PDB file of N, CA and C in Angstrom:
ATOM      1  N   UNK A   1     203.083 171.015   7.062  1.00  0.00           N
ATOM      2  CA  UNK A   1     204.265 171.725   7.493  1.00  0.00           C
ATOM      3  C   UNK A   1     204.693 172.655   6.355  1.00  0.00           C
ATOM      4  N   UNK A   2     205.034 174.090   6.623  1.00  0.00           N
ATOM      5  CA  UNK A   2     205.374 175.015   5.518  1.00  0.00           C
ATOM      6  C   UNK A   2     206.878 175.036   6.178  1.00  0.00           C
ATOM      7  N   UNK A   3     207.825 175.495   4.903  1.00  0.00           N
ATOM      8  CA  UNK A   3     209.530 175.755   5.266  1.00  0.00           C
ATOM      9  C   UNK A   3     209.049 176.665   4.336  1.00  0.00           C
ATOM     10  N   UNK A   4     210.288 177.803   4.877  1.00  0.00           N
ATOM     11  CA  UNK A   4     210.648 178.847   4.207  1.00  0.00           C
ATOM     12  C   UNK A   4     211.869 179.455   4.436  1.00  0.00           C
ATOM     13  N   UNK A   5     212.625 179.685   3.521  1.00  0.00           N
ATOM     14  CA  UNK A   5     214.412 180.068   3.642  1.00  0.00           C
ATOM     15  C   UNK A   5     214.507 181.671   3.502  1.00  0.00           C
ATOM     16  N   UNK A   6     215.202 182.606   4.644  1.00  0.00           N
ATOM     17  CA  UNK A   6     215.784 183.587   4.187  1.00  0.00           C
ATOM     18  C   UNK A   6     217.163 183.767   4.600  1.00  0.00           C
ATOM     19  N   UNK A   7     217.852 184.169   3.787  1.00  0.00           N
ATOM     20  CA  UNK A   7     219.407 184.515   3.453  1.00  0.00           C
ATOM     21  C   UNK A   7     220.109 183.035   4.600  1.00  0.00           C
ATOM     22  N   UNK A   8     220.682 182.737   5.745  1.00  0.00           N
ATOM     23  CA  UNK A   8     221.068 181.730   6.119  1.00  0.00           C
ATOM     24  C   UNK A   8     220.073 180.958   7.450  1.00  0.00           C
ATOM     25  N   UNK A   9     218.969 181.739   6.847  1.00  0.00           N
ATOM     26  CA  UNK A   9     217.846 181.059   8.181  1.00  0.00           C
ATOM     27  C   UNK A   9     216.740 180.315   7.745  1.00  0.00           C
ATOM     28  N   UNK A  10     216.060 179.514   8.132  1.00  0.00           N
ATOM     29  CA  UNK A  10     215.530 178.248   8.157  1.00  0.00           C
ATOM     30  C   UNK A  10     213.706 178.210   8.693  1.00  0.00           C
ATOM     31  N   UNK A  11     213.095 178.649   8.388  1.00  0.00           N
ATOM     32  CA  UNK A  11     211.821 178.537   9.486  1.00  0.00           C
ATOM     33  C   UNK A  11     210.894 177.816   8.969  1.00  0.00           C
ATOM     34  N   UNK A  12     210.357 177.256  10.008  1.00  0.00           N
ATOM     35  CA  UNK A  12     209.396 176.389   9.537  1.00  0.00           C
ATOM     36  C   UNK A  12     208.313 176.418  10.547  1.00  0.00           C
ATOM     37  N   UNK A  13     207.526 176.313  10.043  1.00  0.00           N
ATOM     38  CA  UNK A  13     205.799 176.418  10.812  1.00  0.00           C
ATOM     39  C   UNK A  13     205.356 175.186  10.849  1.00  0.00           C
ATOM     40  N   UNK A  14     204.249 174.518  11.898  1.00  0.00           N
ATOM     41  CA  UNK A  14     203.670 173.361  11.865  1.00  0.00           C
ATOM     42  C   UNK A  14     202.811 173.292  13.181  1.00  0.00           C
ATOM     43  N   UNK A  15     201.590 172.953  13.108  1.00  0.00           N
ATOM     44  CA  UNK A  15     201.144 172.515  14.262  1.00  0.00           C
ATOM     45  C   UNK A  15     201.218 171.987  15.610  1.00  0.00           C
ATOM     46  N   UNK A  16     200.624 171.044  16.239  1.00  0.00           N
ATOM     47  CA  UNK A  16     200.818 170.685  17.477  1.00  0.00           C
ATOM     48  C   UNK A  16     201.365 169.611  17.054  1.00  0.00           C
ATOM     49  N   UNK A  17     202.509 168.478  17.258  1.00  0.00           N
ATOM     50  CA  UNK A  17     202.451 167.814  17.142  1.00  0.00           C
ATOM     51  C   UNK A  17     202.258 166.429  17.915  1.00  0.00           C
ATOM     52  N   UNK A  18     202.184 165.610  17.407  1.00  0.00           N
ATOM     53  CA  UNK A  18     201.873 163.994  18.549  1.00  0.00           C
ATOM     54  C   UNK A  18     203.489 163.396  18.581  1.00  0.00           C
ATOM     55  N   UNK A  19     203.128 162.496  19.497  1.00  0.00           N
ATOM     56  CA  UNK A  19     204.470 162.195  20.096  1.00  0.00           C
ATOM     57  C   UNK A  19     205.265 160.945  18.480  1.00  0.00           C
ATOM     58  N   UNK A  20     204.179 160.448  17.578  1.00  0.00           N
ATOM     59  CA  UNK A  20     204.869 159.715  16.918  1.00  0.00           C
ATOM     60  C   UNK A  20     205.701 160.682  15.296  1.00  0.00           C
ATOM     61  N   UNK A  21     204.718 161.741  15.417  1.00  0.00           N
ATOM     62  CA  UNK A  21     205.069 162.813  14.673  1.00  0.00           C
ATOM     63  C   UNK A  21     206.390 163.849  15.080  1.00  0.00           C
ATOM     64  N   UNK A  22     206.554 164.085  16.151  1.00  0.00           N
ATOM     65  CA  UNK A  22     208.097 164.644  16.972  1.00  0.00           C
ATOM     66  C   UNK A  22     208.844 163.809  17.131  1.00  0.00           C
ATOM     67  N   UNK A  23     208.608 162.068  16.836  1.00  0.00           N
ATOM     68  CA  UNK A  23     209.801 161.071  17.063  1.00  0.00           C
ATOM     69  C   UNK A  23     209.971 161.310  15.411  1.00  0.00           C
ATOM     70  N   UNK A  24     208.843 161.143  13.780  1.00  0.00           N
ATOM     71  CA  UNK A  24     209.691 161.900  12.709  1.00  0.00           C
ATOM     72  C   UNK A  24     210.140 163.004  12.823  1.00  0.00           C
ATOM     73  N   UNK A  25     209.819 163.685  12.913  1.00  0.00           N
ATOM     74  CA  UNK A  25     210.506 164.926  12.987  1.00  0.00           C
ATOM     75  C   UNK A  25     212.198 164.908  13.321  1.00  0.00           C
ATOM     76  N   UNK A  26     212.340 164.637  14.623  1.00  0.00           N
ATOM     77  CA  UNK A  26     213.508 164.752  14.988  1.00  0.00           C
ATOM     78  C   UNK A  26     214.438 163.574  14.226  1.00  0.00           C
ATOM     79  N   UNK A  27     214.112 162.348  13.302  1.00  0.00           N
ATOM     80  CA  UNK A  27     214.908 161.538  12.317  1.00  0.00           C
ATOM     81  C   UNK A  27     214.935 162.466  11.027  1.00  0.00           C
ATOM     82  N   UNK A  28     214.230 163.289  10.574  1.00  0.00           N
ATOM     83  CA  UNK A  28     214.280 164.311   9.650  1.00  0.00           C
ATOM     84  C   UNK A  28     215.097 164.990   9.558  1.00  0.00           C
ATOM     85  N   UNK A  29     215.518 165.756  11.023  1.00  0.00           N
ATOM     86  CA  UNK A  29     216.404 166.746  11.433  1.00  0.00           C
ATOM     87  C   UNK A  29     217.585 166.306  11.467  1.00  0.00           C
ATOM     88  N   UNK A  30     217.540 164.814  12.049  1.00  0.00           N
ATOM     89  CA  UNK A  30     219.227 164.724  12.032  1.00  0.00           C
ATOM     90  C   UNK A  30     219.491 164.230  10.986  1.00  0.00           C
ATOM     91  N   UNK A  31     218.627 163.606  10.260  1.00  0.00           N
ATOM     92  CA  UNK A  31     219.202 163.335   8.739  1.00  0.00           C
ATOM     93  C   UNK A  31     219.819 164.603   7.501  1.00  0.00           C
ATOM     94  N   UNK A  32     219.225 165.478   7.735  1.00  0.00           N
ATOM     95  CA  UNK A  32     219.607 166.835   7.110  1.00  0.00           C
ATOM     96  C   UNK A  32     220.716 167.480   8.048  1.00  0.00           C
ATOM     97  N   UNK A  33     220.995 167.451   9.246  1.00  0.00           N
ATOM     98  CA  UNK A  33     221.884 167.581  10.143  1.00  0.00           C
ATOM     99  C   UNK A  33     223.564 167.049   9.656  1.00  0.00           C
ATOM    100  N   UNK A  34     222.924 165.807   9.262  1.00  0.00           N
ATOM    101  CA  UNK A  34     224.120 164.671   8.960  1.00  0.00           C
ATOM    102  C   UNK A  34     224.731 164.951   7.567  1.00  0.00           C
ATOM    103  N   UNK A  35     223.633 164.778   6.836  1.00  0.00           N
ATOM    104  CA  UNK A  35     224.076 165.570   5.058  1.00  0.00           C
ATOM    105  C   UNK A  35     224.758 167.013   5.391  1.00  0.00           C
ATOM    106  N   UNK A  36     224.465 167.908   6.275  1.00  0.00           N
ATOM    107  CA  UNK A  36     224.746 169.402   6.349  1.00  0.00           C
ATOM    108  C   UNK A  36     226.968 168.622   6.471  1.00  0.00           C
ATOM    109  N   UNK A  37     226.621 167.887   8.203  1.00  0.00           N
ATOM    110  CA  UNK A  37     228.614 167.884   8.244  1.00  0.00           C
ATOM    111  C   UNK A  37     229.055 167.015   7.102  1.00  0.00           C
ATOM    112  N   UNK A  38     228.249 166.111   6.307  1.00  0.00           N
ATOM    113  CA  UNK A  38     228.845 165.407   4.904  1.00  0.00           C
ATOM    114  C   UNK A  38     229.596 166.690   3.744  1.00  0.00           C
ATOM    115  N   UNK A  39     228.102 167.525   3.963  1.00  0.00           N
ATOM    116  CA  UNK A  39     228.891 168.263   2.604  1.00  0.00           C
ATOM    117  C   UNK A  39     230.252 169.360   3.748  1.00  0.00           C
ATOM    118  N   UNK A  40     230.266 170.071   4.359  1.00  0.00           N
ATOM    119  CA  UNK A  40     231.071 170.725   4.863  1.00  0.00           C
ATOM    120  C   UNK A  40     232.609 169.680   4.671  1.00  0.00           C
ATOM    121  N   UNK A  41     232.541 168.595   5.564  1.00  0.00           N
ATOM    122  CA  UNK A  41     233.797 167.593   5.379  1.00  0.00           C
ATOM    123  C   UNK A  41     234.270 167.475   4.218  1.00  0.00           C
ATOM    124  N   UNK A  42     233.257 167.588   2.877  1.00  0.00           N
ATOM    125  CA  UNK A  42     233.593 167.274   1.387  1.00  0.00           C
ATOM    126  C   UNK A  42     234.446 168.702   1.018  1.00  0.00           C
ATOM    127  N   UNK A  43     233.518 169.473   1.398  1.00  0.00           N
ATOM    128  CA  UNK A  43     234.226 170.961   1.140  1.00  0.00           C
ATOM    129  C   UNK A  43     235.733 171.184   1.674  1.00  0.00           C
ATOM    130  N   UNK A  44     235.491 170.906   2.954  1.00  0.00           N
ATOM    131  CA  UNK A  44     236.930 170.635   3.479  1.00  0.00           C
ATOM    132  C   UNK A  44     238.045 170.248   2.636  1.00  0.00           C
ATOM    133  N   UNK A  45     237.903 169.062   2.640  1.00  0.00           N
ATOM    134  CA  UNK A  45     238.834 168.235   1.421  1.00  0.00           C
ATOM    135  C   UNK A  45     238.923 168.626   0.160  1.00  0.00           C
ATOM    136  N   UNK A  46     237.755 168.704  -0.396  1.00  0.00           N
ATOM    137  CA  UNK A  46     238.300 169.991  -1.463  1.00  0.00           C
ATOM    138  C   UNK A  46     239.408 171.144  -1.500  1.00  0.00           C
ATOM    139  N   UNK A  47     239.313 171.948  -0.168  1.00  0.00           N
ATOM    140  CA  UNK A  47     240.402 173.046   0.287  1.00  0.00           C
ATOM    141  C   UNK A  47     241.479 172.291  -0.091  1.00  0.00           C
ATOM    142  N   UNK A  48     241.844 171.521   1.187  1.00  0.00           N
ATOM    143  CA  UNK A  48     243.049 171.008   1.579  1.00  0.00           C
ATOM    144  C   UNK A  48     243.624 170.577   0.466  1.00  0.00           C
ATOM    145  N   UNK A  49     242.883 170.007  -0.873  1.00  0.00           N
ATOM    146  CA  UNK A  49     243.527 169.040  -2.062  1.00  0.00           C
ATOM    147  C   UNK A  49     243.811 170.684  -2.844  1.00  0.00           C
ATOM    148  N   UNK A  50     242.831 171.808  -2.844  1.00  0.00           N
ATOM    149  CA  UNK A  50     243.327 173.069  -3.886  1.00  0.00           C
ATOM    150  C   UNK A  50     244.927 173.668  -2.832  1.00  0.00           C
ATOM    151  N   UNK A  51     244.621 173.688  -1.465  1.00  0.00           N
ATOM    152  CA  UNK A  51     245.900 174.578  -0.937  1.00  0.00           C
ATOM    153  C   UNK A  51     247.118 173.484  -1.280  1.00  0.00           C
ATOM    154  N   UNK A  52     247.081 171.882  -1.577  1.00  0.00           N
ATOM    155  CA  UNK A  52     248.170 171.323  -1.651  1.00  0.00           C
ATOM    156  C   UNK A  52     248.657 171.478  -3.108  1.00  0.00           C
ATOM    157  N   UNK A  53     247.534 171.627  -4.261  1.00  0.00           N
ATOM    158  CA  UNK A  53     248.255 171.834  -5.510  1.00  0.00           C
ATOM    159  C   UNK A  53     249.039 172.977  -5.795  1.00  0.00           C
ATOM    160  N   UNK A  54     248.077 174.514  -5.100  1.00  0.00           N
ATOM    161  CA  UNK A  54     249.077 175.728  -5.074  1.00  0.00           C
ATOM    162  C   UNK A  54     250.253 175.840  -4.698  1.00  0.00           C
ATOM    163  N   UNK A  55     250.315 174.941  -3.743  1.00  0.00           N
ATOM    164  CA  UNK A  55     251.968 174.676  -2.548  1.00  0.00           C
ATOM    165  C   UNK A  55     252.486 174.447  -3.454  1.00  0.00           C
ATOM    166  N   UNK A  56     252.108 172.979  -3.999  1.00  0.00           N
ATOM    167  CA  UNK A  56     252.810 172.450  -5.116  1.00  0.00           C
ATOM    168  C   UNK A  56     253.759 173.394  -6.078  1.00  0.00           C
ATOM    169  N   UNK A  57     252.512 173.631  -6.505  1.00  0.00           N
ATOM    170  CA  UNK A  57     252.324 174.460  -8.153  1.00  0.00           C
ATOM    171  C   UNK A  57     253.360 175.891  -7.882  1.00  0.00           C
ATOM    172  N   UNK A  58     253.603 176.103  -6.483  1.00  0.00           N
ATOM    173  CA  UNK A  58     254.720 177.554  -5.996  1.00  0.00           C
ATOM    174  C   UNK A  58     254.314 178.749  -6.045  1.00  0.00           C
ATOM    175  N   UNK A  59     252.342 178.575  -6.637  1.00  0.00           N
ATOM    176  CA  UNK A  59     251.570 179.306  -6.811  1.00  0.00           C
ATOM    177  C   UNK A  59     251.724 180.599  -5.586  1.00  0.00           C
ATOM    178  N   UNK A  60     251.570 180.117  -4.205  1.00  0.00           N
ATOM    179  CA  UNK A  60     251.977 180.676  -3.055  1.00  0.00           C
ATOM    180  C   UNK A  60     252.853 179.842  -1.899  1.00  0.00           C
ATOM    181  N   UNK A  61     253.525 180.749  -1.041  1.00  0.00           N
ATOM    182  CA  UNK A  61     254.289 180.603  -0.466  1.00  0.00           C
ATOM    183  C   UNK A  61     253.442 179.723   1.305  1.00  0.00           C
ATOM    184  N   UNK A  62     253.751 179.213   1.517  1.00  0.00           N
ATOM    185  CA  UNK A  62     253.432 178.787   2.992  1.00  0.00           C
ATOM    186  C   UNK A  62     252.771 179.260   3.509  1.00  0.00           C
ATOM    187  N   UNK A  63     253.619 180.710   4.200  1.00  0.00           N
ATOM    188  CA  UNK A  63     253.278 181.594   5.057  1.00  0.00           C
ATOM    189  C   UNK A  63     252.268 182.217   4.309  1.00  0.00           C
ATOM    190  N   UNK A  64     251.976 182.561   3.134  1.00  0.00           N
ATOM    191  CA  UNK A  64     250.954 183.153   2.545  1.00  0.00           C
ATOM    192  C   UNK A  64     249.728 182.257   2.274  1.00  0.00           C
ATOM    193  N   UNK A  65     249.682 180.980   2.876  1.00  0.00           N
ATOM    194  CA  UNK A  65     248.373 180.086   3.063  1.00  0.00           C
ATOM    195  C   UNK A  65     247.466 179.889   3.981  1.00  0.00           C
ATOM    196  N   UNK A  66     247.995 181.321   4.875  1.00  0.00           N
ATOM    197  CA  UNK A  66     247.104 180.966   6.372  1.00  0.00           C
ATOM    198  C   UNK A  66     247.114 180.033   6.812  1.00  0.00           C
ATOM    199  N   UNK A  67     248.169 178.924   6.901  1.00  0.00           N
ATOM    200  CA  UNK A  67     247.961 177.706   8.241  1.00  0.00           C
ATOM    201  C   UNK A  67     247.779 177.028   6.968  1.00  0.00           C
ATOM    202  N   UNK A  68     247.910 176.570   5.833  1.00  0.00           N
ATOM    203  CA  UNK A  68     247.407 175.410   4.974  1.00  0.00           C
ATOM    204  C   UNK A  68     246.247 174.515   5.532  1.00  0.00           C
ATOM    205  N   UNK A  69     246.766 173.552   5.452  1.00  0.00           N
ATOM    206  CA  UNK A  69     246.057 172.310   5.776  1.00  0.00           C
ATOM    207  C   UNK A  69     245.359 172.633   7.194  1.00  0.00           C
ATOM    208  N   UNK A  70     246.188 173.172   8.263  1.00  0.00           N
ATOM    209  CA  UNK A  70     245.346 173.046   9.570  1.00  0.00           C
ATOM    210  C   UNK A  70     244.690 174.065   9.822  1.00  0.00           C
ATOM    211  N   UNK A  71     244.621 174.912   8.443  1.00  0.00           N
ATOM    212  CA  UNK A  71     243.805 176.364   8.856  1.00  0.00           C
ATOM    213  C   UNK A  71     242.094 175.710   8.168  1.00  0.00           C
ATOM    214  N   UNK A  72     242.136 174.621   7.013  1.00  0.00           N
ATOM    215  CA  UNK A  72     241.289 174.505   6.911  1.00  0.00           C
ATOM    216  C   UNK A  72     240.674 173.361   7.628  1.00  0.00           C
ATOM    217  N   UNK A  73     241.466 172.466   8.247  1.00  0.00           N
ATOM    218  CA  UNK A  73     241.088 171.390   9.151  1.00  0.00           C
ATOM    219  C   UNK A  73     240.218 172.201  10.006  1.00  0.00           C
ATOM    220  N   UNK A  74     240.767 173.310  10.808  1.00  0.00           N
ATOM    221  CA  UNK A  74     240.212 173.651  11.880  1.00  0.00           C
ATOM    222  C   UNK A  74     238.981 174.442  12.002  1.00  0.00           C
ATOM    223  N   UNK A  75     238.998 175.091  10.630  1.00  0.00           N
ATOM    224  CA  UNK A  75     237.049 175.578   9.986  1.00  0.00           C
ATOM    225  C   UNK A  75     236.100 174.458   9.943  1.00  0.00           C
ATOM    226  N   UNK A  76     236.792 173.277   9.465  1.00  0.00           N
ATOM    227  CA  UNK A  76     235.650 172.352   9.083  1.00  0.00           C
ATOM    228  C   UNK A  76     235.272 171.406  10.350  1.00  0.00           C
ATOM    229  N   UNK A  77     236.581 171.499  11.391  1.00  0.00           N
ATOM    230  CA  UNK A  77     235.988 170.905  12.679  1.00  0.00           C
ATOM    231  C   UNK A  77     234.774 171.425  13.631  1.00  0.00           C
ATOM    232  N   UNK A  78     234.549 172.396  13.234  1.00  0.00           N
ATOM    233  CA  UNK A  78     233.493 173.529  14.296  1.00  0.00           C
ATOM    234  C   UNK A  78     232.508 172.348  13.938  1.00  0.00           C
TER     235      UNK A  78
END
């Protein structure tokens, strides 16, 4: 199997495969699937903990946070 990455795309080449080889495959996929919404959720929380120190900190105003907390809740739910 060859992978090859350009800018946010993914391709990968591989033969025919057999049915015990497409049952790995597809535990492969969702395992990298699963790490992909781990780190996004982490990222998330990251936001939410930087937009609560700025609040804090008076750094910016509310209205100047785009939605705080539920502006970034609602990116990381997609």
């Amino acid at each position: 199997m060859k992978r090859g990455a350009v800018g946010d795309l993914l391709g990968v080449g591989m033969g025919m495969l057999t049915e015990e080889g497409g049952k790995d495959l597809i535990k492969v996929v969702g395992r990298e699937g699963e790490e992909g919404g781990v780190w996004i959720r982490k990222v998330g929380g990251d936001g939410k903990d930087e937009m609560k120190k700025v609040l804090k900190e008076k750094e910016i105003w509310e209205e100047e946070g785009g939605g705080g907390e539920e502006g970034v809740e609602k990116v990381t739910e997609k």
